[in-house]
PDB file of C-alpha atoms in Angstrom:
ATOM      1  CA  UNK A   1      42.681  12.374  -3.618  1.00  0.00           C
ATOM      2  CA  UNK A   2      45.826  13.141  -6.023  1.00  0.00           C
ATOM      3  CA  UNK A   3      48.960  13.522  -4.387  1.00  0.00           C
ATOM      4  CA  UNK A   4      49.263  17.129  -4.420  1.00  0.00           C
ATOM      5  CA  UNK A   5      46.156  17.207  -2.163  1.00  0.00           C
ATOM      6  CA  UNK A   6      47.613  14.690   0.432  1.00  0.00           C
ATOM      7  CA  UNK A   7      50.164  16.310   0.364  1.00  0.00           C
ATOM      8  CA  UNK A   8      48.848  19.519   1.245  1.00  0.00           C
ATOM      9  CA  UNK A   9      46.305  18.083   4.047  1.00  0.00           C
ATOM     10  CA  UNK A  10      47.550  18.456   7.680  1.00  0.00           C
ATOM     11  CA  UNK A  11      50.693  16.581   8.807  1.00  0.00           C
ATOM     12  CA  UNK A  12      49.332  13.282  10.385  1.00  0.00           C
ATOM     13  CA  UNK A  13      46.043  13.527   9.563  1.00  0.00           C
ATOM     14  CA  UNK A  14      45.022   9.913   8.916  1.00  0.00           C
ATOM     15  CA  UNK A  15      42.388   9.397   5.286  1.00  0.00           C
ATOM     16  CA  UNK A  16      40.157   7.867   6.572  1.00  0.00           C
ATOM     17  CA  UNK A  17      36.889   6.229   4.030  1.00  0.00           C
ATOM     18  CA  UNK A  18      33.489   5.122   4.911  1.00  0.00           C
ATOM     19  CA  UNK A  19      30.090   3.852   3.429  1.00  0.00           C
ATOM     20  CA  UNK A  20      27.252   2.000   3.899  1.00  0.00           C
ATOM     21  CA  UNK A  21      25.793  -0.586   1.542  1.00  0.00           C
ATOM     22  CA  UNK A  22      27.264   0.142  -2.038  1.00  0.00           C
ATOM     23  CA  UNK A  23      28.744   3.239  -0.277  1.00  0.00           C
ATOM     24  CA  UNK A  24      30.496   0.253   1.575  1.00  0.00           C
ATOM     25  CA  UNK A  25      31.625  -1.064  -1.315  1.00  0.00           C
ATOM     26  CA  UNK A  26      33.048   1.570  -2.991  1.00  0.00           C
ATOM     27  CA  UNK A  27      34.947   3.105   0.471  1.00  0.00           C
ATOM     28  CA  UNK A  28      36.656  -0.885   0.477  1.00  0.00           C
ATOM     29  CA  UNK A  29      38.119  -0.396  -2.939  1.00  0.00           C
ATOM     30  CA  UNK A  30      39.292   2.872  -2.394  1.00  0.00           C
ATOM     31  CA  UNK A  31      40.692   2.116   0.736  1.00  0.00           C
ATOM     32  CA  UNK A  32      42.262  -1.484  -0.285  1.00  0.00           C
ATOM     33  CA  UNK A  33      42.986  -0.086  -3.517  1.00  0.00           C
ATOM     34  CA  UNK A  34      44.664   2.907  -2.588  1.00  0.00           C
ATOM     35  CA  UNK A  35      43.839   6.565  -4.104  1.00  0.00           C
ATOM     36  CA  UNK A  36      47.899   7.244  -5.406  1.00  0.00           C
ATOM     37  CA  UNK A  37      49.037   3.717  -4.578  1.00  0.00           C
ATOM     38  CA  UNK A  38      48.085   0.571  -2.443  1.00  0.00           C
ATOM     39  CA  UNK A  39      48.386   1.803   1.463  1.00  0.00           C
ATOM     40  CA  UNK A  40      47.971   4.839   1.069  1.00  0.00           C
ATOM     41  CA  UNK A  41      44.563   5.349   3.098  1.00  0.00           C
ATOM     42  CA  UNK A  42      44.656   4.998   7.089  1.00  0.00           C
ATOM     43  CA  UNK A  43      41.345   2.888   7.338  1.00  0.00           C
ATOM     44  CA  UNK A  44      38.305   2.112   6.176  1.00  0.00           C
ATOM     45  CA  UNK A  45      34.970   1.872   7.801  1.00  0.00           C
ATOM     46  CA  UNK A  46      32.287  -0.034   5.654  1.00  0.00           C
ATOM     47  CA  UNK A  47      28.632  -1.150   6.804  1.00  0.00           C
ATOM     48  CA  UNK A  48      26.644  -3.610   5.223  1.00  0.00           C
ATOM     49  CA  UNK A  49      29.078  -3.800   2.315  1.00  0.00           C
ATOM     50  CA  UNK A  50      28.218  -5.945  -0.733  1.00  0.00           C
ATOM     51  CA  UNK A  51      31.462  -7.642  -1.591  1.00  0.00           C
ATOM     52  CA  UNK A  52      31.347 -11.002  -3.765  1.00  0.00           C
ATOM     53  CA  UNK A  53      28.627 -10.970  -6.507  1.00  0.00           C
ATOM     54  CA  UNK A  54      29.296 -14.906  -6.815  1.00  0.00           C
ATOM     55  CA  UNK A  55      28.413 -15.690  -3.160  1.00  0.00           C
ATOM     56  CA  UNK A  56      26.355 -19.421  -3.209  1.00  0.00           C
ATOM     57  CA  UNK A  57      23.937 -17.916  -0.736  1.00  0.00           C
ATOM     58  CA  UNK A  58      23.252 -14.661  -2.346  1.00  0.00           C
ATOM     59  CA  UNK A  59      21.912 -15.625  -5.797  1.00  0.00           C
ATOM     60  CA  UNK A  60      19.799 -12.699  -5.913  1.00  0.00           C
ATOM     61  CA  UNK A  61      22.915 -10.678  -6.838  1.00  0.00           C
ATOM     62  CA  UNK A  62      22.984 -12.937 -10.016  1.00  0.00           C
ATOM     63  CA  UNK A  63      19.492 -12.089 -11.483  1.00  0.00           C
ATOM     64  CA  UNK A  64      18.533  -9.770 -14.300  1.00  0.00           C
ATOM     65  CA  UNK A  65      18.111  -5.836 -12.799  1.00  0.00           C
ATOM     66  CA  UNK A  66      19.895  -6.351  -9.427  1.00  0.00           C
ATOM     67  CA  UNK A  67      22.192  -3.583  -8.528  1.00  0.00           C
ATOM     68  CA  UNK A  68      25.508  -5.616  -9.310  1.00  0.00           C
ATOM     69  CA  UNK A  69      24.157  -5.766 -13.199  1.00  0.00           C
ATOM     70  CA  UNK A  70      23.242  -1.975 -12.924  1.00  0.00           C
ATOM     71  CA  UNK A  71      27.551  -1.645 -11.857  1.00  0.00           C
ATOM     72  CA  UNK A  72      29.147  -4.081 -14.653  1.00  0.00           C
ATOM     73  CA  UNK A  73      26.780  -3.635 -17.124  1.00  0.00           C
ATOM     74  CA  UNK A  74      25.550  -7.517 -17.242  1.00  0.00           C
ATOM     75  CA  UNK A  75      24.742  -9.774 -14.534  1.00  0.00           C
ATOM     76  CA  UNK A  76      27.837 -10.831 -12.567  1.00  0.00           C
ATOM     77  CA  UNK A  77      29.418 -14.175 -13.931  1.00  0.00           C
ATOM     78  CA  UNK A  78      32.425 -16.631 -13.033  1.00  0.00           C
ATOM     79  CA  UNK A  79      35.418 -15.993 -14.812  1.00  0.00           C
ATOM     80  CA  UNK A  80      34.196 -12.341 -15.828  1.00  0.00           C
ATOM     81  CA  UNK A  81      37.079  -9.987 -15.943  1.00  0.00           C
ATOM     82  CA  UNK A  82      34.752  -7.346 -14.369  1.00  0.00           C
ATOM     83  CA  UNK A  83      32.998  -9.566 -11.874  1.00  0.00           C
ATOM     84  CA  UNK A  84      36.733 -10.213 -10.617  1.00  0.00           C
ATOM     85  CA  UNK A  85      37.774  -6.956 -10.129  1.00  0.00           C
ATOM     86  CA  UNK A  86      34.302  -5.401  -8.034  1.00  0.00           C
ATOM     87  CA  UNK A  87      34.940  -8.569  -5.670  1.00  0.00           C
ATOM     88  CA  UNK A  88      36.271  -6.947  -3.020  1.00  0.00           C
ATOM     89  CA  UNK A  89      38.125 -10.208  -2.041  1.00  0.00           C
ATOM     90  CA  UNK A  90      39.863  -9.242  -5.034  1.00  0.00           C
ATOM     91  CA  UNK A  91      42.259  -6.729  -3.761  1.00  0.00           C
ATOM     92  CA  UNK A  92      42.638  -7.381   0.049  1.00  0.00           C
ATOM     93  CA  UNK A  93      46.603  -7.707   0.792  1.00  0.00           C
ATOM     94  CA  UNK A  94      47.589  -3.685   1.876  1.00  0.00           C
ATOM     95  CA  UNK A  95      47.347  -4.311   5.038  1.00  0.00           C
ATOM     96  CA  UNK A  96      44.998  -1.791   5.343  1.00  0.00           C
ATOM     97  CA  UNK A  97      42.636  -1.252   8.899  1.00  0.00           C
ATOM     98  CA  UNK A  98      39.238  -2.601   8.228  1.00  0.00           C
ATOM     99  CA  UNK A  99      35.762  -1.993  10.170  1.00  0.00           C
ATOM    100  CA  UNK A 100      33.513  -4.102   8.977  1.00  0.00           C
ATOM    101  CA  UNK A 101      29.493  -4.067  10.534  1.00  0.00           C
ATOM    102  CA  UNK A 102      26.890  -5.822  10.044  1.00  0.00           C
ATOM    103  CA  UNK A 103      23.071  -6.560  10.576  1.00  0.00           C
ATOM    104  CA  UNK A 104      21.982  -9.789  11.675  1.00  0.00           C
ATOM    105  CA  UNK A 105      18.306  -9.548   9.950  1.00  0.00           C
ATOM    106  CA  UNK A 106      19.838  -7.673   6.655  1.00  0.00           C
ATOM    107  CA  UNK A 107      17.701  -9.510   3.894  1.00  0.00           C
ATOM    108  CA  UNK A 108      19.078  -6.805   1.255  1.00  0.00           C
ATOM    109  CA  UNK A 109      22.626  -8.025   1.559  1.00  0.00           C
ATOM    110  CA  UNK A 110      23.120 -11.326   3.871  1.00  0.00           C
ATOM    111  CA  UNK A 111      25.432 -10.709   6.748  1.00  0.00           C
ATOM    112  CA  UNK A 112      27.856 -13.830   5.274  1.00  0.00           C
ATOM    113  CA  UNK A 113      29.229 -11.103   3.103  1.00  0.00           C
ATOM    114  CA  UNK A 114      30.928  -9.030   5.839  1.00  0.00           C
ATOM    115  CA  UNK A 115      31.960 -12.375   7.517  1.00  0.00           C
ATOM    116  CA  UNK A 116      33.568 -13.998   4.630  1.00  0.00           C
ATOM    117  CA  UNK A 117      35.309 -10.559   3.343  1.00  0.00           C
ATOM    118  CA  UNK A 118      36.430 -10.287   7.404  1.00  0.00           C
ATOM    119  CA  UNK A 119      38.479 -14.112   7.302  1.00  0.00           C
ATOM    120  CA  UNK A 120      40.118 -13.127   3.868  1.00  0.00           C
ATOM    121  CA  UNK A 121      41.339  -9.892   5.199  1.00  0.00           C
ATOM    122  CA  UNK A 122      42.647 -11.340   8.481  1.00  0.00           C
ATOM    123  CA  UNK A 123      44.238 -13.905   6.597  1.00  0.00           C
ATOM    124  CA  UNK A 124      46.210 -11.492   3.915  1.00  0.00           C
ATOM    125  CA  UNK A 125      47.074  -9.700   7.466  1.00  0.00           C
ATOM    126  CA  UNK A 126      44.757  -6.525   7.689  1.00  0.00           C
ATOM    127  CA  UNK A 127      43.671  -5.576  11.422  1.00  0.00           C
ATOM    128  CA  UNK A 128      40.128  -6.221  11.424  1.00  0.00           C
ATOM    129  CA  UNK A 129      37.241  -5.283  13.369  1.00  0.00           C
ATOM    130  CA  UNK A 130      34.270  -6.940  13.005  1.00  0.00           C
ATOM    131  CA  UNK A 131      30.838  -7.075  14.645  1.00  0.00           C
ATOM    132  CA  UNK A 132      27.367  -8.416  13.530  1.00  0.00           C
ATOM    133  CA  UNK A 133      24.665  -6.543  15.437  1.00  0.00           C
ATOM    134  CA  UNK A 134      20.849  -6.303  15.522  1.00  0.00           C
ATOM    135  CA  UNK A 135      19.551  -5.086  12.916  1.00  0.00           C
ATOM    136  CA  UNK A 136      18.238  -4.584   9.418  1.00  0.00           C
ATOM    137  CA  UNK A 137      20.007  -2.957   6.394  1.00  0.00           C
ATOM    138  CA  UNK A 138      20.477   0.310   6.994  1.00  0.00           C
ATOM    139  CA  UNK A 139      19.730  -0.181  10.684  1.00  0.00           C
ATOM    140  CA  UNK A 140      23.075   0.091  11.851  1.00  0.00           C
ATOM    141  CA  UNK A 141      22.548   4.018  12.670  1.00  0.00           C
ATOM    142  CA  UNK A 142      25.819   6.083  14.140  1.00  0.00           C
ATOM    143  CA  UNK A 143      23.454   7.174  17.234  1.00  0.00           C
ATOM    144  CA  UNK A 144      22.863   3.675  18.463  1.00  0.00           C
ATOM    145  CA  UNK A 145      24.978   3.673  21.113  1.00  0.00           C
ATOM    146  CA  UNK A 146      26.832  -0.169  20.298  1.00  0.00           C
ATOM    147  CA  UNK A 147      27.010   1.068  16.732  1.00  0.00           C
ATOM    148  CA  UNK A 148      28.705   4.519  18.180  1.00  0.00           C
ATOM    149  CA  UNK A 149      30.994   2.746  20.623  1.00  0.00           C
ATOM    150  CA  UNK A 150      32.513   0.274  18.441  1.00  0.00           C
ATOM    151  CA  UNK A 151      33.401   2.957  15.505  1.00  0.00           C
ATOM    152  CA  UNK A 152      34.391   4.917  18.581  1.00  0.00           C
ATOM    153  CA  UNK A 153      37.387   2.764  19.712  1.00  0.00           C
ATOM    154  CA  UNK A 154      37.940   1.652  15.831  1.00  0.00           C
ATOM    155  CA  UNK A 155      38.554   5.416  15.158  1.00  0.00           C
ATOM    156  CA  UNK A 156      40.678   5.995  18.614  1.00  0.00           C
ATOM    157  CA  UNK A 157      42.855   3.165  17.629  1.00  0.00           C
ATOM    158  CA  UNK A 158      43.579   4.024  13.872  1.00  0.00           C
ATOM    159  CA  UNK A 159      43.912   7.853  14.733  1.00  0.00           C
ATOM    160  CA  UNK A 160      46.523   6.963  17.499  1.00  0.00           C
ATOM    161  CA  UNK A 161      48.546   4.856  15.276  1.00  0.00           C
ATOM    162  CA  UNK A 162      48.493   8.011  12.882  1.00  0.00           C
ATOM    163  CA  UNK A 163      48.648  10.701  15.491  1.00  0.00           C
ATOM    164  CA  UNK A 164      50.525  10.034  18.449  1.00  0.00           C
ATOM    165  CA  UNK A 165      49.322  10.738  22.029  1.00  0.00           C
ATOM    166  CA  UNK A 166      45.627  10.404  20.829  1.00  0.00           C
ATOM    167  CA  UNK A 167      43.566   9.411  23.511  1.00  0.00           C
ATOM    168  CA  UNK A 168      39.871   8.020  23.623  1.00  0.00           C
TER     169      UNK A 168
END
């Protein structure tokens, strides 16, 4: 969003980005990233998100025709300038809210990825919520009711830091 329109959205209004799977991936750059700058999105919401390309136990995201090659333009490679910058890991530090969710049976991206990306961004100080539930990729529906809850009070507690007097 350029300037002009957050600047022209309501006063308070938190920006808010979400995605699942590569959806995931794209809503945690944007929101670690920034749109104008670095901090300047409320919170981010990403399922199932594919964040390190490099991972030891996912070396099917290092084989000809997976979707990280389809994104770079080559398979993903150590000391790549490109692999770098799609690691998510890459550009935690804004302080930026973070949900992160999981499945525990995901064989399409291995739960490890939301775990690992959740300990660097608690350790560059993001607040970080982070639950592995049952489930397979793309499992983790909004009308399961733990799925629902937990965005629930993620969403309560970001809007209230953005909009006073919120309640749940």
């Amino acid at each position: 969003m350029p300037a002009e329109a957050r600047a022209a959205r309501l006063p308070g209004s938190p920006l808010i980005v979400a995605g699942a799977s590569a959806g995931a991936h794209l809503a945690l750059h944007v929101g670690l990233r920034g749109v104008d700058r670095p901090g300047d999105v409320d919170a981010v919401l990403a399922f199932e998100p594919p964040v390190d390309p490099l991972a030891p136990d996912w070396p099917r995201a290092r084989v000809e025709g997976n979707p990280w090659q389809r994104l770079l333009g080559h398979v993903p490679a150590p000391g790549d300038a490109a692999t770098l910058d799609c690691t998510v890991t890459t550009h935690v530090g804004t302080g930026t809210p973070v949900l992160l969710m999981h499945g525990m049976s995901d064989d399409a991206v291995p739960p490890t990825q939301t775990l690992v990306l959740a300990a660097a961004l608690l350790a560059a100080g993001h607040p970080v919520h982070v639950a592995v539930a049952d489930g397979a990729h793309g499992e983790l529906d909004l009308r399961r009711p733990d799925v629902d809850a937990f965005v629930r009070r993620f969403l309560v507690a970001q809007t209230a830091a953005v909009i006073p007097n919120v309640d749940g």
